[in-house]
Short mmCIF file of C-alpha atoms in Angstrom, two decimals:
data_model
loop_
_atom_site.label_atom_id
_atom_site.label_comp_id
_atom_site.label_asym_id
_atom_site.label_seq_id
_atom_site.Cartn_x
_atom_site.Cartn_y
_atom_site.Cartn_z
CA UNK P 5 201.45 9.17 24.94
CA UNK P 6 199.01 11.55 26.90
CA UNK P 7 196.93 13.85 24.55
CA UNK P 8 197.78 17.44 25.00
CA UNK P 9 196.44 20.51 23.36
CA UNK P 10 198.15 22.38 20.41
CA UNK P 11 198.63 25.41 22.96
CA UNK P 12 200.83 23.34 25.25
CA UNK P 13 203.33 22.56 22.13
CA UNK P 14 206.42 24.91 22.24
CA UNK P 15 206.85 27.71 19.48
CA UNK P 16 210.06 25.52 18.61
CA UNK P 17 208.10 22.49 17.94
CA UNK P 18 205.72 24.18 15.72
CA UNK P 19 208.68 25.82 13.93
CA UNK P 20 210.48 22.50 13.30
CA UNK P 21 207.45 20.92 12.06
CA UNK P 22 206.86 23.77 9.68
CA UNK P 23 210.27 23.15 8.42
CA UNK P 24 209.92 19.48 7.89
CA UNK P 25 206.83 20.34 5.86
CA UNK P 26 208.79 22.71 3.74
CA UNK P 27 206.26 25.54 5.07
CA UNK P 28 203.27 23.75 4.68
CA UNK P 29 201.72 24.39 8.27
CA UNK P 30 199.23 27.14 8.43
CA UNK P 31 197.74 29.10 11.45
CA UNK P 32 194.06 28.77 11.53
CA UNK P 33 191.29 31.03 12.58
CA UNK P 34 187.63 30.74 12.29
CA UNK P 35 185.85 31.56 9.05
CA UNK P 36 184.14 34.53 10.70
CA UNK P 37 187.11 35.84 12.34
CA UNK P 38 187.62 38.80 10.06
CA UNK P 39 184.49 40.23 11.02
CA UNK P 40 184.91 40.37 14.67
CA UNK P 41 186.58 43.57 16.14
CA UNK P 42 189.88 42.37 17.96
CA UNK P 43 190.03 44.65 21.18
CA UNK P 44 191.48 42.85 24.03
CA UNK P 45 193.15 40.46 21.59
CA UNK P 46 196.74 40.56 20.52
CA UNK P 47 195.72 39.54 17.09
CA UNK P 48 195.35 42.81 14.60
CA UNK P 49 191.83 42.90 12.67
CA UNK P 50 192.07 41.90 8.95
CA UNK P 51 191.07 44.14 6.31
CA UNK P 52 187.07 44.76 6.00
CA UNK P 53 187.27 43.44 2.48
CA UNK P 54 188.00 40.16 4.17
CA UNK P 55 185.07 40.37 6.43
CA UNK P 56 182.77 41.31 3.40
CA UNK P 57 184.04 38.09 1.45
CA UNK P 58 183.13 35.98 4.38
CA UNK P 59 179.74 37.67 4.64
CA UNK P 60 179.01 37.21 0.93
CA UNK P 61 179.89 33.66 1.07
CA UNK P 62 178.97 32.41 4.45
CA UNK P 63 176.11 30.37 3.35
CA UNK P 64 177.98 28.96 0.23
CA UNK P 65 178.97 25.27 0.52
CA UNK P 66 181.62 25.69 -2.21
CA UNK P 67 183.29 28.52 -0.41
CA UNK P 68 183.34 26.67 2.62
CA UNK P 69 184.56 23.65 1.59
CA UNK P 70 187.47 25.57 -0.29
CA UNK P 71 188.98 26.75 3.07
CA UNK P 72 190.14 24.91 6.07
CA UNK P 73 188.06 26.84 8.67
CA UNK P 74 184.83 26.49 6.76
CA UNK P 75 182.68 23.62 7.92
CA UNK P 76 179.26 22.90 6.54
CA UNK P 77 177.66 23.10 10.06
CA UNK P 78 178.49 25.80 12.63
CA UNK P 79 178.90 23.18 15.46
CA UNK P 80 182.43 22.52 13.65
CA UNK P 81 183.13 26.38 14.03
CA UNK P 82 182.06 26.84 17.60
CA UNK P 83 181.11 24.94 20.89
CA UNK P 84 177.33 24.76 21.16
CA UNK P 85 177.48 24.03 24.87
CA UNK P 86 179.27 27.27 25.54
CA UNK P 87 178.07 30.52 24.12
CA UNK P 88 181.09 32.56 24.75
CA UNK P 89 183.38 29.87 23.10
CA UNK P 90 182.34 30.49 19.07
CA UNK P 91 182.85 32.71 16.41
CA UNK P 92 180.06 32.82 14.39
CA UNK P 93 177.97 35.04 12.06
CA UNK P 94 174.18 35.06 11.98
CA UNK P 95 172.95 32.67 9.57
CA UNK P 96 169.67 34.58 9.08
CA UNK P 97 171.94 37.73 8.14
CA UNK P 98 175.63 36.98 7.81
CA UNK P 99 175.95 40.97 7.18
CA UNK P 100 174.80 41.63 10.80
CA UNK P 101 177.57 43.44 12.40
CA UNK P 102 179.16 41.32 15.35
CA UNK P 103 180.77 42.40 18.57
CA UNK P 104 183.03 41.19 21.37
CA UNK P 105 186.33 39.24 21.01
CA UNK P 106 186.50 36.19 18.78
CA UNK P 107 187.02 32.78 20.17
CA UNK P 108 189.09 30.04 18.48
CA UNK P 109 186.22 27.62 19.55
CA UNK P 110 186.69 24.05 18.05
CA UNK P 111 188.80 25.20 15.03
CA UNK P 112 192.13 24.03 15.26
CA UNK P 113 195.26 26.55 15.79
CA UNK P 114 197.16 24.84 13.09
CA UNK P 115 196.42 22.90 10.19
CA UNK P 116 198.45 20.85 7.41
CA UNK P 117 197.15 20.95 3.66
CA UNK P 118 197.80 17.39 2.99
CA UNK P 119 199.40 16.92 -0.54
CA UNK P 120 201.13 13.33 -0.24
CA UNK P 121 201.60 10.75 2.15
CA UNK P 122 204.88 12.03 3.69
CA UNK P 123 202.71 15.00 5.06
CA UNK P 124 200.46 12.67 6.98
CA UNK P 125 203.50 10.50 8.19
CA UNK P 126 205.20 13.71 9.51
CA UNK P 127 201.79 14.53 11.37
CA UNK P 128 201.69 11.37 12.96
CA UNK P 129 205.39 11.54 14.13
CA UNK P 130 204.78 14.79 15.49
CA UNK P 131 201.65 13.85 17.50
CA UNK P 132 203.47 10.66 18.86
CA UNK P 133 206.35 13.05 19.93
CA UNK P 134 204.23 15.81 21.51
CA UNK P 135 201.12 14.05 22.53
CA UNK P 136 199.00 16.66 20.35
CA UNK P 137 195.93 15.43 19.09
CA UNK P 138 195.00 15.13 15.29
CA UNK P 139 191.81 15.83 13.69
CA UNK P 140 190.87 15.20 9.92
CA UNK P 141 188.90 17.37 7.61
CA UNK P 142 188.03 16.68 4.08
CA UNK P 143 185.01 18.69 3.14
CA UNK P 144 183.77 19.31 6.93
CA UNK P 145 180.06 17.73 6.56
CA UNK P 146 180.04 15.40 9.49
CA UNK P 147 176.61 15.76 11.29
CA UNK P 148 178.50 15.03 14.68
CA UNK P 149 181.19 17.69 14.39
CA UNK P 150 184.20 15.15 14.06
CA UNK P 151 185.82 17.29 11.32
CA UNK P 152 187.32 19.54 14.12
CA UNK P 153 188.62 18.81 17.58
CA UNK P 154 189.32 21.92 19.86
CA UNK P 155 193.40 22.01 20.39
CA UNK P 156 194.25 19.62 17.81
CA UNK P 157 196.55 19.67 14.81
CA UNK P 158 194.28 19.53 11.74
CA UNK P 159 194.93 17.75 8.60
CA UNK P 160 193.30 18.92 5.53
CA UNK P 161 192.73 16.76 2.41
CA UNK P 162 190.86 18.73 0.12
CA UNK P 163 193.93 19.44 -2.05
CA UNK P 164 194.11 15.54 -2.87
CA UNK P 165 191.99 15.90 -6.15
CA UNK P 166 193.50 13.22 -8.48
CA UNK P 167 191.23 11.23 -10.56
CA UNK P 168 192.01 8.21 -12.98
CA UNK P 169 189.66 6.22 -14.86
CA UNK P 170 190.37 2.28 -15.20
CA UNK P 171 188.49 0.47 -18.15
CA UNK P 172 189.62 -2.74 -16.74
CA UNK P 173 190.34 -3.11 -12.98
CA UNK P 174 190.89 -6.52 -11.21
CA UNK P 175 188.46 -6.62 -8.31
CA UNK P 176 189.64 -9.75 -6.50
CA UNK P 177 186.77 -11.06 -4.47
CA UNK P 178 185.07 -7.32 -4.68
CA UNK P 179 184.67 -7.24 -0.91
CA UNK P 180 181.31 -8.91 -1.51
CA UNK P 181 182.00 -12.70 -1.73
CA UNK P 182 182.49 -12.84 -5.57
CA UNK P 183 185.00 -14.49 -7.39
CA UNK P 184 187.76 -12.50 -9.06
CA UNK P 185 186.64 -10.49 -12.07
CA UNK P 186 187.49 -7.28 -14.08
CA UNK P 187 185.23 -3.98 -13.84
CA UNK P 188 185.35 -0.33 -14.75
CA UNK P 189 186.38 1.64 -11.94
CA UNK P 190 187.65 5.22 -10.82
CA UNK P 191 190.31 6.19 -8.47
CA UNK P 192 189.54 9.22 -6.34
CA UNK P 193 191.61 11.52 -4.17
CA UNK P 194 190.49 12.09 -0.84
CA UNK P 195 189.41 15.57 -1.73
CA UNK P 196 187.51 14.89 -4.66
CA UNK P 197 183.82 16.21 -3.99
CA UNK P 198 180.68 14.83 -5.31
CA UNK P 199 180.22 17.27 -8.07
CA UNK P 200 183.84 16.78 -9.47
CA UNK P 201 183.53 13.01 -9.33
CA UNK P 202 180.15 12.93 -11.51
CA UNK P 203 181.62 15.19 -13.78
CA UNK P 204 184.57 13.19 -14.45
CA UNK P 205 182.69 9.85 -14.19
CA UNK P 206 180.34 11.38 -17.20
CA UNK P 207 183.21 12.45 -19.15
CA UNK P 208 184.57 8.95 -18.85
CA UNK P 209 180.97 7.71 -20.00
CA UNK P 210 180.43 5.91 -16.73
CA UNK P 211 177.88 6.35 -13.70
CA UNK P 212 179.41 6.74 -10.13
CA UNK P 213 177.31 5.71 -7.42
CA UNK P 214 177.48 8.49 -4.95
CA UNK P 215 175.94 11.02 -2.74
CA UNK P 216 173.75 14.01 -2.79
CA UNK P 217 175.64 17.02 -1.45
CA UNK P 218 177.64 18.46 -4.27
CA UNK P 219 180.57 19.45 -2.05
CA UNK P 220 180.81 16.34 0.30
CA UNK P 221 183.97 14.34 -0.75
CA UNK P 222 183.53 10.89 -2.00
CA UNK P 223 186.38 9.28 -0.25
CA UNK P 224 185.86 11.07 3.03
CA UNK P 225 183.14 10.19 5.70
CA UNK P 226 180.71 9.46 3.12
CA UNK P 227 182.13 6.36 2.25
CA UNK P 228 183.82 5.34 5.40
CA UNK P 229 180.43 5.60 7.25
CA UNK P 230 178.73 3.59 4.54
CA UNK P 231 177.57 6.00 2.03
CA UNK P 232 174.01 6.28 1.13
CA UNK P 233 172.61 7.37 -2.49
CA UNK P 234 169.28 7.21 -4.28
CA UNK P 235 170.74 4.50 -6.56
CA UNK P 236 171.69 1.95 -3.50
CA UNK P 237 168.61 -0.05 -3.54
CA UNK P 238 169.84 -1.71 -6.91
CA UNK P 239 173.65 -1.07 -6.63
CA UNK P 240 174.55 -1.27 -2.73
CA UNK P 241 175.95 1.51 -0.29
CA UNK P 242 179.32 3.23 -1.11
CA UNK P 243 181.33 0.74 1.03
CA UNK P 244 179.85 -2.14 -1.24
CA UNK P 245 181.63 -0.66 -4.30
CA UNK P 246 185.25 0.35 -2.99
CA UNK P 247 188.04 -2.03 -4.36
CA UNK P 248 190.88 -0.78 -2.66
CA UNK P 249 192.04 2.11 -0.28
CA UNK P 250 195.54 3.83 -0.18
CA UNK P 251 195.64 4.80 3.58
CA UNK P 252 198.51 5.80 6.09
CA UNK P 253 197.85 4.46 9.45
CA UNK P 254 198.92 5.85 12.76
CA UNK P 255 201.90 3.86 12.77
CA UNK P 256 203.13 5.90 9.81
CA UNK P 257 202.86 3.25 7.34
CA UNK P 258 201.49 4.09 3.87
CA UNK P 259 199.26 0.86 3.09
CA UNK P 260 197.25 -0.62 0.41
CA UNK P 261 194.06 -2.28 1.66
CA UNK P 262 191.69 -4.33 -0.52
CA UNK P 263 190.46 -7.77 -0.55
CA UNK P 264 193.94 -9.34 -1.12
CA UNK P 265 196.28 -7.03 0.93
CA UNK P 266 195.39 -5.87 4.50
CA UNK P 267 192.27 -7.39 4.24
CA UNK P 268 191.13 -6.76 8.04
CA UNK P 269 192.10 -2.89 7.40
CA UNK P 270 190.09 -3.16 4.26
CA UNK P 271 186.95 -4.58 6.03
CA UNK P 272 187.09 -2.01 8.91
CA UNK P 273 187.59 1.01 6.57
CA UNK P 274 184.43 -0.02 4.79
CA UNK P 275 181.89 1.35 7.36
CA UNK P 276 183.49 1.61 10.80
CA UNK P 277 183.87 5.36 10.34
CA UNK P 278 185.98 8.49 9.74
CA UNK P 279 189.44 8.59 10.54
CA UNK P 280 189.47 5.62 12.91
CA UNK P 281 191.94 3.56 11.34
CA UNK P 282 194.14 6.09 9.37
CA UNK P 283 194.16 8.84 6.78
CA UNK P 284 192.76 7.54 3.32
CA UNK P 285 194.56 9.31 0.65
CA UNK P 286 192.74 7.81 -2.32
CA UNK P 287 189.72 5.24 -2.85
CA UNK P 288 189.21 3.26 -6.06
CA UNK P 289 185.51 2.56 -6.62
CA UNK P 290 183.55 0.36 -8.96
CA UNK P 291 181.52 2.21 -11.36
CA UNK P 292 178.66 1.45 -13.97
CA UNK P 293 178.11 2.21 -17.47
CA UNK P 294 176.35 5.32 -18.36
CA UNK P 295 172.80 4.82 -17.72
CA UNK P 296 169.45 6.77 -18.42
CA UNK P 297 167.06 7.16 -15.25
CA UNK P 298 163.40 7.22 -14.78
CA UNK P 299 162.23 9.83 -12.17
CA UNK P 300 159.28 10.56 -10.12
CA UNK P 301 158.93 13.72 -8.11
CA UNK P 302 155.59 14.56 -6.23
CA UNK P 303 155.19 17.40 -3.94
CA UNK P 304 152.28 19.71 -2.39
CA UNK P 305 152.23 22.73 -0.12
CA UNK P 306 152.13 21.37 3.39
CA UNK P 307 149.65 22.46 6.12
CA UNK P 308 148.83 21.35 9.70
CA UNK P 309 146.72 18.71 8.66
CA UNK P 310 147.86 17.10 5.45
CA UNK P 311 151.21 15.88 6.13
CA UNK P 312 150.52 12.97 8.50
CA UNK P 313 148.22 11.31 6.30
CA UNK P 314 151.02 11.47 3.52
CA UNK P 315 153.53 9.97 5.67
CA UNK P 316 151.12 7.13 6.32
CA UNK P 317 150.64 6.42 2.54
CA UNK P 318 154.50 6.59 2.48
CA UNK P 319 154.70 4.02 5.17
CA UNK P 320 152.28 1.78 3.33
CA UNK P 321 153.64 2.06 0.00
CA UNK P 322 157.44 2.44 -0.02
CA UNK P 323 157.93 -1.41 0.63
CA UNK P 324 156.73 -2.35 -2.88
CA UNK P 325 158.62 0.81 -4.23
CA UNK P 326 162.00 -0.55 -2.83
CA UNK P 327 161.29 -3.84 -4.12
CA UNK P 328 161.08 -2.64 -7.61
CA UNK P 329 164.29 -0.77 -7.42
CA UNK P 330 163.17 2.80 -6.77
CA UNK P 331 165.30 4.84 -4.42
CA UNK P 332 165.25 8.67 -3.08
CA UNK P 333 164.25 10.90 -0.40
CA UNK P 334 160.92 11.18 1.07
CA UNK P 335 159.27 13.76 3.39
CA UNK P 336 156.10 14.84 4.91
CA UNK P 337 155.00 16.74 1.96
CA UNK P 338 157.10 15.35 -1.05
CA UNK P 339 158.59 12.32 -2.64
CA UNK P 340 161.46 12.25 -5.14
CA UNK P 341 162.28 8.51 -6.44
CA UNK P 342 164.66 7.33 -8.84
CA UNK P 343 164.90 4.21 -10.74
CA UNK P 344 167.92 3.31 -13.13
CA UNK P 345 166.61 2.72 -16.78
CA UNK P 346 164.21 3.94 -19.03
CA UNK P 347 160.73 2.92 -17.63
CA UNK P 348 157.29 3.46 -19.28
CA UNK P 349 156.17 6.97 -17.91
CA UNK P 350 152.12 5.99 -17.92
CA UNK P 351 153.28 2.81 -15.95
CA UNK P 352 155.50 4.68 -13.44
CA UNK P 353 152.53 7.22 -12.98
CA UNK P 354 150.36 4.09 -11.99
CA UNK P 355 152.99 3.03 -9.77
CA UNK P 356 152.64 6.23 -7.63
CA UNK P 357 148.95 6.91 -8.20
CA UNK P 358 148.05 6.76 -4.72
CA UNK P 359 150.46 9.63 -3.40
CA UNK P 360 150.05 11.51 -6.78
CA UNK P 361 146.35 11.77 -6.20
CA UNK P 362 146.71 12.64 -2.74
CA UNK P 363 148.97 15.42 -3.68
CA UNK P 364 146.78 16.74 -6.52
CA UNK P 365 143.84 16.99 -3.83
CA UNK P 366 145.68 19.36 -1.71
CA UNK P 367 145.16 22.32 -4.10
CA UNK P 368 144.50 22.50 -7.88
CA UNK P 369 147.62 23.55 -9.63
CA UNK P 370 147.10 27.37 -10.95
CA UNK P 371 149.37 27.02 -14.05
CA UNK P 372 151.65 24.33 -15.53
CA UNK P 373 155.40 24.56 -15.54
CA UNK P 374 157.81 23.83 -18.01
CA UNK P 375 160.07 21.10 -16.89
CA UNK P 376 163.18 19.74 -18.91
CA UNK P 377 163.00 16.10 -20.18
CA UNK P 378 160.33 13.96 -21.19
CA UNK P 379 157.26 13.96 -18.89
CA UNK P 380 153.87 12.35 -18.35
CA UNK P 381 150.96 13.97 -16.06
CA UNK P 382 153.26 17.01 -15.11
CA UNK P 383 151.50 19.68 -13.56
CA UNK P 384 154.38 21.23 -11.47
CA UNK P 385 154.94 24.96 -10.74
CA UNK P 386 158.14 26.21 -9.89
CA UNK P 387 157.24 27.95 -6.50
CA UNK P 388 155.88 24.93 -4.91
CA UNK P 389 152.80 26.60 -3.85
CA UNK P 390 150.65 24.33 -5.80
CA UNK P 391 150.82 20.48 -5.93
CA UNK P 392 153.84 19.26 -8.52
CA UNK P 393 153.55 15.94 -9.97
CA UNK P 394 156.34 14.83 -12.63
CA UNK P 395 157.32 11.67 -14.14
CA UNK P 396 160.74 12.08 -16.23
CA UNK P 397 163.37 10.69 -18.07
CA UNK P 398 166.79 11.70 -17.98
CA UNK P 399 169.69 10.53 -20.52
CA UNK P 400 172.49 10.35 -17.67
CA UNK P 401 173.00 10.47 -13.95
CA UNK P 402 174.80 13.77 -14.28
CA UNK P 403 171.98 15.44 -16.09
CA UNK P 404 169.63 14.23 -13.36
CA UNK P 405 171.86 15.22 -10.60
CA UNK P 406 172.38 18.81 -12.03
CA UNK P 407 168.72 19.20 -12.96
CA UNK P 408 166.88 17.80 -9.83
CA UNK P 409 169.37 16.89 -6.87
CA UNK P 410 172.03 19.61 -6.78
CA UNK P 411 169.82 22.63 -6.60
CA UNK P 412 168.38 21.21 -3.38
CA UNK P 413 171.31 19.35 -2.12
CA UNK P 414 173.01 21.46 0.32
CA UNK P 415 170.27 22.44 3.17
CA UNK P 416 171.52 24.03 6.62
CA UNK P 417 174.71 25.52 5.52
CA UNK P 418 176.12 27.57 8.14
CA UNK P 419 173.57 26.51 10.65
CA UNK P 420 173.62 24.29 13.97
CA UNK P 421 170.91 21.50 12.47
CA UNK P 422 171.19 18.45 14.59
CA UNK P 423 170.15 15.40 12.81
CA UNK P 424 168.49 12.45 14.87
CA UNK P 425 168.73 9.24 12.76
CA UNK P 426 166.70 6.00 13.04
CA UNK P 427 166.61 2.68 10.98
CA UNK P 428 162.98 2.16 9.87
CA UNK P 429 162.66 -1.72 9.88
CA UNK P 430 160.79 -3.01 6.83
CA UNK P 431 158.65 -5.27 9.44
CA UNK P 432 157.38 -2.43 10.80
CA UNK P 433 155.80 -1.29 7.60
CA UNK P 434 154.15 -4.77 6.89
CA UNK P 435 152.00 -5.09 10.07
CA UNK P 436 149.01 -2.93 11.25
CA UNK P 437 150.53 -2.47 14.53
CA UNK P 438 154.04 -1.50 13.04
CA UNK P 439 152.41 1.14 10.71
CA UNK P 440 150.58 2.29 13.75
CA UNK P 441 153.64 2.93 15.89
CA UNK P 442 155.56 4.72 12.98
CA UNK P 443 152.31 6.87 12.53
CA UNK P 444 152.59 7.85 16.33
CA UNK P 445 156.08 8.63 15.75
CA UNK P 446 155.56 10.86 13.05
CA UNK P 447 152.64 12.66 14.57
CA UNK P 448 154.65 13.44 17.65
CA UNK P 449 157.62 14.87 15.25
CA UNK P 450 155.11 17.04 13.44
CA UNK P 451 153.52 18.25 16.59
CA UNK P 452 156.87 19.82 17.68
CA UNK P 453 157.13 21.41 14.33
CA UNK P 454 159.60 19.12 12.90
CA UNK P 455 159.58 17.69 9.36
CA UNK P 456 160.49 14.08 8.99
CA UNK P 457 162.76 13.10 6.10
CA UNK P 458 162.98 9.45 4.94
CA UNK P 459 165.95 8.47 2.64
CA UNK P 460 164.69 5.47 1.01
CA UNK P 461 168.11 4.18 0.18
CA UNK P 462 168.41 0.71 1.58
CA UNK P 463 170.40 -1.71 -0.67
CA UNK P 464 167.14 -3.60 -1.10
CA UNK P 465 168.00 -5.48 -4.31
CA UNK P 466 171.86 -5.70 -3.93
CA UNK P 467 173.21 -9.01 -3.08
CA UNK P 468 175.05 -8.31 -0.06
CA UNK P 469 176.95 -11.03 1.63
CA UNK P 470 176.44 -10.74 5.60
CA UNK P 471 179.71 -9.53 7.25
CA UNK P 472 181.55 -8.68 4.17
CA UNK P 473 181.65 -5.00 5.41
CA UNK P 474 181.96 -3.48 8.95
CA UNK P 475 178.52 -1.56 8.34
CA UNK P 476 176.36 -2.57 11.18
CA UNK P 477 173.81 -5.10 10.06
CA UNK P 478 170.85 -3.21 11.40
#
């Protein structure tokens, strides 16, 4: 069937689809649409109050993920290669008045708010009959803009927010070559985001290993592309922890995919990406008992001369940190590393003494800050204008997440930030020539005004079985 645009589908076909969905077919407009004057357009301008709501929430990730046309990055809203094919507000000042005629850009003309498998099956049948392309959005965080396709019929899964805790769930071979066993698990609908999942897991007295951004959905692209977390050095990637999917494949069949049933599909869904093999409705994931955490956060005010030496220290030291089970984000002027369990804080301070000493030397702290939790050698300040060194204990993952990660977990909302990813092989950090090459790379990035970010999230201590998932073995 040739792929066609939604604009080529007849009004009669759209009306028929709406009837089949019991009215659950909605026209879509870009998020910023209410703020555009509609001169030259057949659409009537929406009330000013609607524009004010969009302006006030334009950089709010919860608002964006709660509505179909709200995507995390603006290259899902508008075509970046065509300045006339977009409908955007200024991320610097969303209240700035806009002019001109709005464009539909990459936002679908119609979307279905998926409530069950039948909705997806109806959409697949419609696509086969009319040739219209389908796109799939959960929360709209995709860095490559694959949550929207120009001229497509969109399937939006955010409504699928059911959550179930399983005290005893059979794993089969668990997807990692182990024998059959029983574990604690949770089943999450495709629309459940990280914040909701962590809250539910905490209420069930378990720890869900998941992502950082509070509005990214657990069962969406985060898991299907592999899934990184600060706890992955010890507990594996997101796909390593999946026990089962409920998925509607393009032939319109609702399938269960696990280690025993539809094993090839189960393998493919764990890492090969997005909606490549169907629309996932729910995911069952292994969880860990509730656990305390030890956390080290170190930062200093960056200058043109103090970032490269710090990155060189990170290159040298981070291999041993990973071997000890530490994981977390690193950057040119900060490190935030997490270890499951309660470690001695003085010993933790010794582990990170090299980078802590470097941070302190950048500027003497002017006043101590009050940081919740048990601390050792803390001289942080809240405004990051002086060095900050903290070694902390947190009683649960949720308390740590809400205190440390969530406040800074949604950078780049409503902007076009193009991420460039590279895998930094461990062997490059273990030779002088490799470290020199990495230093040259970071130096060139800093010279261009860029600030490298290094997620220290390889499954270093996890007993991964080669080929057990479809994640690239890099």
